[in-house]
């Protein structure tokens, strides 16, 4: 699919209702599919791992749960809702999200020793450092997913998310069975995010270029 499709102006069309209905069904199916998969894998992991394993990883998850909101910065919604958008503007938002993701990953890595010392648990340092990878990777897919949604390719987005959840769950289960303990829980979001990012780049053939900093980009950042 040509990348120009993602930069077509929004306009009303005769089949918008049909496309919206089909997209809505795909989105709902994806949400429920992901939910069932996550619950099922969590039930199995709860039998394979100990409460201590879950508690250890939960400490880091509690500290980083707000990171996805910071990484997206709302610029994904800005890309979707605008009537007209250019390659340079999307590139600017891509580099912004990527920069925020890497900055958050760097901050978490730098503070991993402090987190471990605060809780008196040395194992938290490597857990925090590895978990930081999730945020560095996640920042590189936001604009690709936004462009897919802008062109109403919700079925593709649902498939990408489901595949990411599935791979993450399978890797976690294999590690848990192999005796990796809490590392199974650490690896799960890393693998899920990696697969989702790779899937977004495959499904959306747009590639970022040099950023621009015009008034429209500033308005989109303010919107975010």
mmCIF file of N, CA and C in Angstrom, residues 76-148:
data_model
loop_
_atom_site.group_PDB
_atom_site.id
_atom_site.type_symbol
_atom_site.label_atom_id
_atom_site.label_comp_id
_atom_site.label_asym_id
_atom_site.label_seq_id
_atom_site.Cartn_x
_atom_site.Cartn_y
_atom_site.Cartn_z
ATOM 1 N N UNK A 76 -0.412 11.051 18.927
ATOM 2 C CA UNK A 76 -1.068 10.063 18.077
ATOM 3 C C UNK A 76 -2.474 10.512 17.722
ATOM 4 N N UNK A 77 -3.195 11.012 18.709
ATOM 5 C CA UNK A 77 -4.539 11.528 18.457
ATOM 6 C C UNK A 77 -4.497 12.756 17.550
ATOM 7 N N UNK A 78 -3.454 13.555 17.698
ATOM 8 C CA UNK A 78 -3.320 14.734 16.843
ATOM 9 C C UNK A 78 -3.175 14.332 15.382
ATOM 10 N N UNK A 79 -2.430 13.268 15.125
ATOM 11 C CA UNK A 79 -2.259 12.775 13.758
ATOM 12 C C UNK A 79 -3.576 12.266 13.190
ATOM 13 N N UNK A 80 -4.349 11.569 14.013
ATOM 14 C CA UNK A 80 -5.592 10.959 13.545
ATOM 15 C C UNK A 80 -6.655 11.999 13.221
ATOM 16 N N UNK A 81 -6.780 13.017 14.070
ATOM 17 C CA UNK A 81 -7.934 13.915 13.951
ATOM 18 C C UNK A 81 -7.766 15.043 12.943
ATOM 19 N N UNK A 82 -6.546 15.322 12.524
ATOM 20 C CA UNK A 82 -6.350 16.458 11.621
ATOM 21 C C UNK A 82 -6.865 16.155 10.217
ATOM 22 N N UNK A 83 -7.500 17.175 9.593
ATOM 23 C CA UNK A 83 -8.019 17.011 8.244
ATOM 24 C C UNK A 83 -6.892 16.850 7.234
ATOM 25 N N UNK A 84 -5.788 17.533 7.470
ATOM 26 C CA UNK A 84 -4.672 17.504 6.525
ATOM 27 C C UNK A 84 -3.372 17.371 7.303
ATOM 28 N N UNK A 85 -2.477 16.512 6.824
ATOM 29 C CA UNK A 85 -1.207 16.285 7.505
ATOM 30 C C UNK A 85 -0.146 15.952 6.466
ATOM 31 N N UNK A 86 1.094 16.292 6.763
ATOM 32 C CA UNK A 86 2.178 16.072 5.815
ATOM 33 C C UNK A 86 3.191 15.077 6.373
ATOM 34 N N UNK A 87 4.031 14.583 5.476
ATOM 35 C CA UNK A 87 5.075 13.637 5.862
ATOM 36 C C UNK A 87 6.011 14.264 6.890
ATOM 37 N N UNK A 88 6.390 15.510 6.675
ATOM 38 C CA UNK A 88 7.302 16.176 7.597
ATOM 39 C C UNK A 88 6.718 16.348 8.983
ATOM 40 N N UNK A 89 5.432 16.649 9.060
ATOM 41 C CA UNK A 89 4.783 16.823 10.358
ATOM 42 C C UNK A 89 4.740 15.520 11.137
ATOM 43 N N UNK A 90 4.390 14.430 10.446
ATOM 44 C CA UNK A 90 4.353 13.131 11.113
ATOM 45 C C UNK A 90 5.759 12.717 11.540
ATOM 46 N N UNK A 91 6.745 13.027 10.719
ATOM 47 C CA UNK A 91 8.129 12.722 11.084
ATOM 48 C C UNK A 91 8.520 13.454 12.359
ATOM 49 N N UNK A 92 8.105 14.701 12.470
ATOM 50 C CA UNK A 92 8.414 15.473 13.674
ATOM 51 C C UNK A 92 7.800 14.827 14.912
ATOM 52 N N UNK A 93 6.552 14.398 14.782
ATOM 53 C CA UNK A 93 5.879 13.769 15.914
ATOM 54 C C UNK A 93 6.502 12.412 16.232
ATOM 55 N N UNK A 94 6.952 11.707 15.196
ATOM 56 C CA UNK A 94 7.634 10.424 15.415
ATOM 57 C C UNK A 94 8.894 10.621 16.245
ATOM 58 N N UNK A 95 9.724 11.572 15.856
ATOM 59 C CA UNK A 95 10.975 11.796 16.581
ATOM 60 C C UNK A 95 10.711 12.322 17.988
ATOM 61 N N UNK A 96 9.620 13.067 18.159
ATOM 62 C CA UNK A 96 9.258 13.532 19.491
ATOM 63 C C UNK A 96 8.905 12.354 20.391
ATOM 64 N N UNK A 97 8.025 11.461 19.911
ATOM 65 C CA UNK A 97 7.629 10.294 20.699
ATOM 66 C C UNK A 97 8.817 9.377 20.965
ATOM 67 N N UNK A 98 9.650 9.179 19.951
ATOM 68 C CA UNK A 98 10.828 8.329 20.126
ATOM 69 C C UNK A 98 11.778 8.928 21.154
ATOM 70 N N UNK A 99 11.958 10.239 21.073
ATOM 71 C CA UNK A 99 12.839 10.897 22.035
ATOM 72 C C UNK A 99 12.338 10.781 23.456
ATOM 73 N N UNK A 100 11.017 10.944 23.630
ATOM 74 C CA UNK A 100 10.438 10.814 24.961
ATOM 75 C C UNK A 100 10.603 9.386 25.467
ATOM 76 N N UNK A 101 10.387 8.398 24.589
ATOM 77 C CA UNK A 101 10.545 7.006 24.982
ATOM 78 C C UNK A 101 11.963 6.692 25.431
ATOM 79 N N UNK A 102 12.938 7.148 24.651
ATOM 80 C CA UNK A 102 14.333 6.901 25.017
ATOM 81 C C UNK A 102 14.719 7.669 26.270
ATOM 82 N N UNK A 103 14.191 8.879 26.438
ATOM 83 C CA UNK A 103 14.503 9.663 27.635
ATOM 84 C C UNK A 103 13.961 8.981 28.886
ATOM 85 N N UNK A 104 12.727 8.464 28.773
ATOM 86 C CA UNK A 104 12.148 7.769 29.923
ATOM 87 C C UNK A 104 12.930 6.503 30.233
ATOM 88 N N UNK A 105 13.342 5.775 29.179
ATOM 89 C CA UNK A 105 14.141 4.569 29.385
ATOM 90 C C UNK A 105 15.460 4.898 30.057
ATOM 91 N N UNK A 106 16.084 6.002 29.639
ATOM 92 C CA UNK A 106 17.351 6.402 30.235
ATOM 93 C C UNK A 106 17.175 6.791 31.708
ATOM 94 N N UNK A 107 16.084 7.495 32.002
ATOM 95 C CA UNK A 107 15.825 7.894 33.395
ATOM 96 C C UNK A 107 15.581 6.673 34.280
ATOM 97 N N UNK A 108 14.825 5.708 33.768
ATOM 98 C CA UNK A 108 14.552 4.505 34.553
ATOM 99 C C UNK A 108 15.830 3.703 34.765
ATOM 100 N N UNK A 109 16.664 3.615 33.739
ATOM 101 C CA UNK A 109 17.928 2.895 33.869
ATOM 102 C C UNK A 109 18.845 3.580 34.871
ATOM 103 N N UNK A 110 18.916 4.914 34.784
ATOM 104 C CA UNK A 110 19.792 5.658 35.689
ATOM 105 C C UNK A 110 19.341 5.582 37.142
ATOM 106 N N UNK A 111 18.028 5.465 37.352
ATOM 107 C CA UNK A 111 17.499 5.433 38.717
ATOM 108 C C UNK A 111 17.288 4.018 39.237
ATOM 109 N N UNK A 112 17.674 3.002 38.444
ATOM 110 C CA UNK A 112 17.440 1.612 38.858
ATOM 111 C C UNK A 112 18.162 1.270 40.159
ATOM 112 N N UNK A 113 19.377 1.782 40.315
ATOM 113 C CA UNK A 113 20.113 1.518 41.553
ATOM 114 C C UNK A 113 19.437 2.151 42.754
ATOM 115 N N UNK A 114 18.915 3.369 42.565
ATOM 116 C CA UNK A 114 18.215 4.056 43.653
ATOM 117 C C UNK A 114 16.944 3.314 44.029
ATOM 118 N N UNK A 115 16.217 2.798 43.026
ATOM 119 C CA UNK A 115 14.993 2.041 43.297
ATOM 120 C C UNK A 115 15.314 0.788 44.105
ATOM 121 N N UNK A 116 16.377 0.082 43.699
ATOM 122 C CA UNK A 116 16.769 -1.134 44.413
ATOM 123 C C UNK A 116 17.163 -0.819 45.850
ATOM 124 N N UNK A 117 17.885 0.292 46.043
ATOM 125 C CA UNK A 117 18.314 0.670 47.400
ATOM 126 C C UNK A 117 17.126 1.094 48.249
ATOM 127 N N UNK A 118 16.175 1.796 47.659
ATOM 128 C CA UNK A 118 15.009 2.284 48.395
ATOM 129 C C UNK A 118 14.179 1.123 48.945
ATOM 130 N N UNK A 119 13.997 0.095 48.126
ATOM 131 C CA UNK A 119 13.202 -1.056 48.556
ATOM 132 C C UNK A 119 14.041 -2.141 49.217
ATOM 133 N N UNK A 120 15.362 -1.946 49.256
ATOM 134 C CA UNK A 120 16.228 -2.955 49.871
ATOM 135 C C UNK A 120 16.195 -4.284 49.139
ATOM 136 N N UNK A 121 16.048 -4.233 47.813
ATOM 137 C CA UNK A 121 15.948 -5.448 47.003
ATOM 138 C C UNK A 121 16.858 -5.309 45.784
ATOM 139 N N UNK A 122 18.061 -5.897 45.826
ATOM 140 C CA UNK A 122 19.020 -5.757 44.709
ATOM 141 C C UNK A 122 18.486 -6.255 43.374
ATOM 142 N N UNK A 123 17.570 -7.208 43.389
ATOM 143 C CA UNK A 123 17.060 -7.753 42.134
ATOM 144 C C UNK A 123 16.263 -6.728 41.330
ATOM 145 N N UNK A 124 15.823 -5.670 41.988
ATOM 146 C CA UNK A 124 15.041 -4.658 41.286
ATOM 147 C C UNK A 124 15.874 -3.870 40.274
ATOM 148 N N UNK A 125 17.177 -3.772 40.505
ATOM 149 C CA UNK A 125 18.005 -2.997 39.575
ATOM 150 C C UNK A 125 18.016 -3.602 38.176
ATOM 151 N N UNK A 126 18.355 -4.870 37.999
ATOM 152 C CA UNK A 126 18.301 -5.428 36.634
ATOM 153 C C UNK A 126 16.888 -5.490 36.076
ATOM 154 N N UNK A 127 15.894 -5.679 36.947
ATOM 155 C CA UNK A 127 14.508 -5.699 36.478
ATOM 156 C C UNK A 127 14.129 -4.334 35.892
ATOM 157 N N UNK A 128 14.492 -3.273 36.593
ATOM 158 C CA UNK A 128 14.187 -1.923 36.111
ATOM 159 C C UNK A 128 14.931 -1.616 34.824
ATOM 160 N N UNK A 129 16.193 -2.021 34.746
ATOM 161 C CA UNK A 129 16.992 -1.751 33.546
ATOM 162 C C UNK A 129 16.423 -2.469 32.323
ATOM 163 N N UNK A 130 16.005 -3.694 32.502
ATOM 164 C CA UNK A 130 15.415 -4.437 31.384
ATOM 165 C C UNK A 130 14.038 -3.889 31.019
ATOM 166 N N UNK A 131 13.260 -3.514 32.018
ATOM 167 C CA UNK A 131 11.920 -2.968 31.757
ATOM 168 C C UNK A 131 11.997 -1.669 30.975
ATOM 169 N N UNK A 132 13.114 -0.954 31.099
ATOM 170 C CA UNK A 132 13.274 0.305 30.374
ATOM 171 C C UNK A 132 13.241 0.111 28.872
ATOM 172 N N UNK A 133 13.605 -1.075 28.407
ATOM 173 C CA UNK A 133 13.584 -1.358 26.972
ATOM 174 C C UNK A 133 12.183 -1.185 26.395
ATOM 175 N N UNK A 134 11.179 -1.516 27.189
ATOM 176 C CA UNK A 134 9.795 -1.431 26.718
ATOM 177 C C UNK A 134 9.466 -0.028 26.244
ATOM 178 N N UNK A 135 9.909 0.963 26.994
ATOM 179 C CA UNK A 135 9.549 2.343 26.683
ATOM 180 C C UNK A 135 10.357 2.889 25.517
ATOM 181 N N UNK A 136 11.606 2.445 25.391
ATOM 182 C CA UNK A 136 12.406 2.861 24.241
ATOM 183 C C UNK A 136 11.816 2.320 22.949
ATOM 184 N N UNK A 137 11.325 1.092 22.999
ATOM 185 C CA UNK A 137 10.751 0.461 21.797
ATOM 186 C C UNK A 137 9.373 1.033 21.485
ATOM 187 N N UNK A 138 8.564 1.247 22.520
ATOM 188 C CA UNK A 138 7.186 1.711 22.319
ATOM 189 C C UNK A 138 7.131 3.069 21.631
ATOM 190 N N UNK A 139 8.099 3.928 21.905
ATOM 191 C CA UNK A 139 8.085 5.260 21.315
ATOM 192 C C UNK A 139 8.238 5.274 19.812
ATOM 193 N N UNK A 140 8.694 4.168 19.237
ATOM 194 C CA UNK A 140 8.958 4.120 17.801
ATOM 195 C C UNK A 140 7.785 3.590 16.979
ATOM 196 N N UNK A 141 6.651 3.350 17.608
ATOM 197 C CA UNK A 141 5.513 2.797 16.858
ATOM 198 C C UNK A 141 4.258 3.664 16.912
ATOM 199 N N UNK A 142 4.254 4.687 17.741
ATOM 200 C CA UNK A 142 3.034 5.471 17.942
ATOM 201 C C UNK A 142 2.490 6.097 16.671
ATOM 202 N N UNK A 143 3.357 6.696 15.869
ATOM 203 C CA UNK A 143 2.882 7.364 14.659
ATOM 204 C C UNK A 143 2.476 6.373 13.570
ATOM 205 N N UNK A 144 3.113 5.224 13.533
ATOM 206 C CA UNK A 144 2.701 4.199 12.568
ATOM 207 C C UNK A 144 1.288 3.699 12.875
ATOM 208 N N UNK A 145 1.031 3.451 14.150
ATOM 209 C CA UNK A 145 -0.305 3.016 14.550
ATOM 210 C C UNK A 145 -1.326 4.121 14.286
ATOM 211 N N UNK A 146 -0.936 5.366 14.556
ATOM 212 C CA UNK A 146 -1.841 6.490 14.329
ATOM 213 C C UNK A 146 -2.191 6.612 12.843
ATOM 214 N N UNK A 147 -1.226 6.408 11.965
ATOM 215 C CA UNK A 147 -1.494 6.481 10.527
ATOM 216 C C UNK A 147 -2.406 5.345 10.068
ATOM 217 N N UNK A 148 -2.216 4.165 10.654
ATOM 218 C CA UNK A 148 -3.117 3.056 10.334
ATOM 219 C C UNK A 148 -4.546 3.386 10.753
#
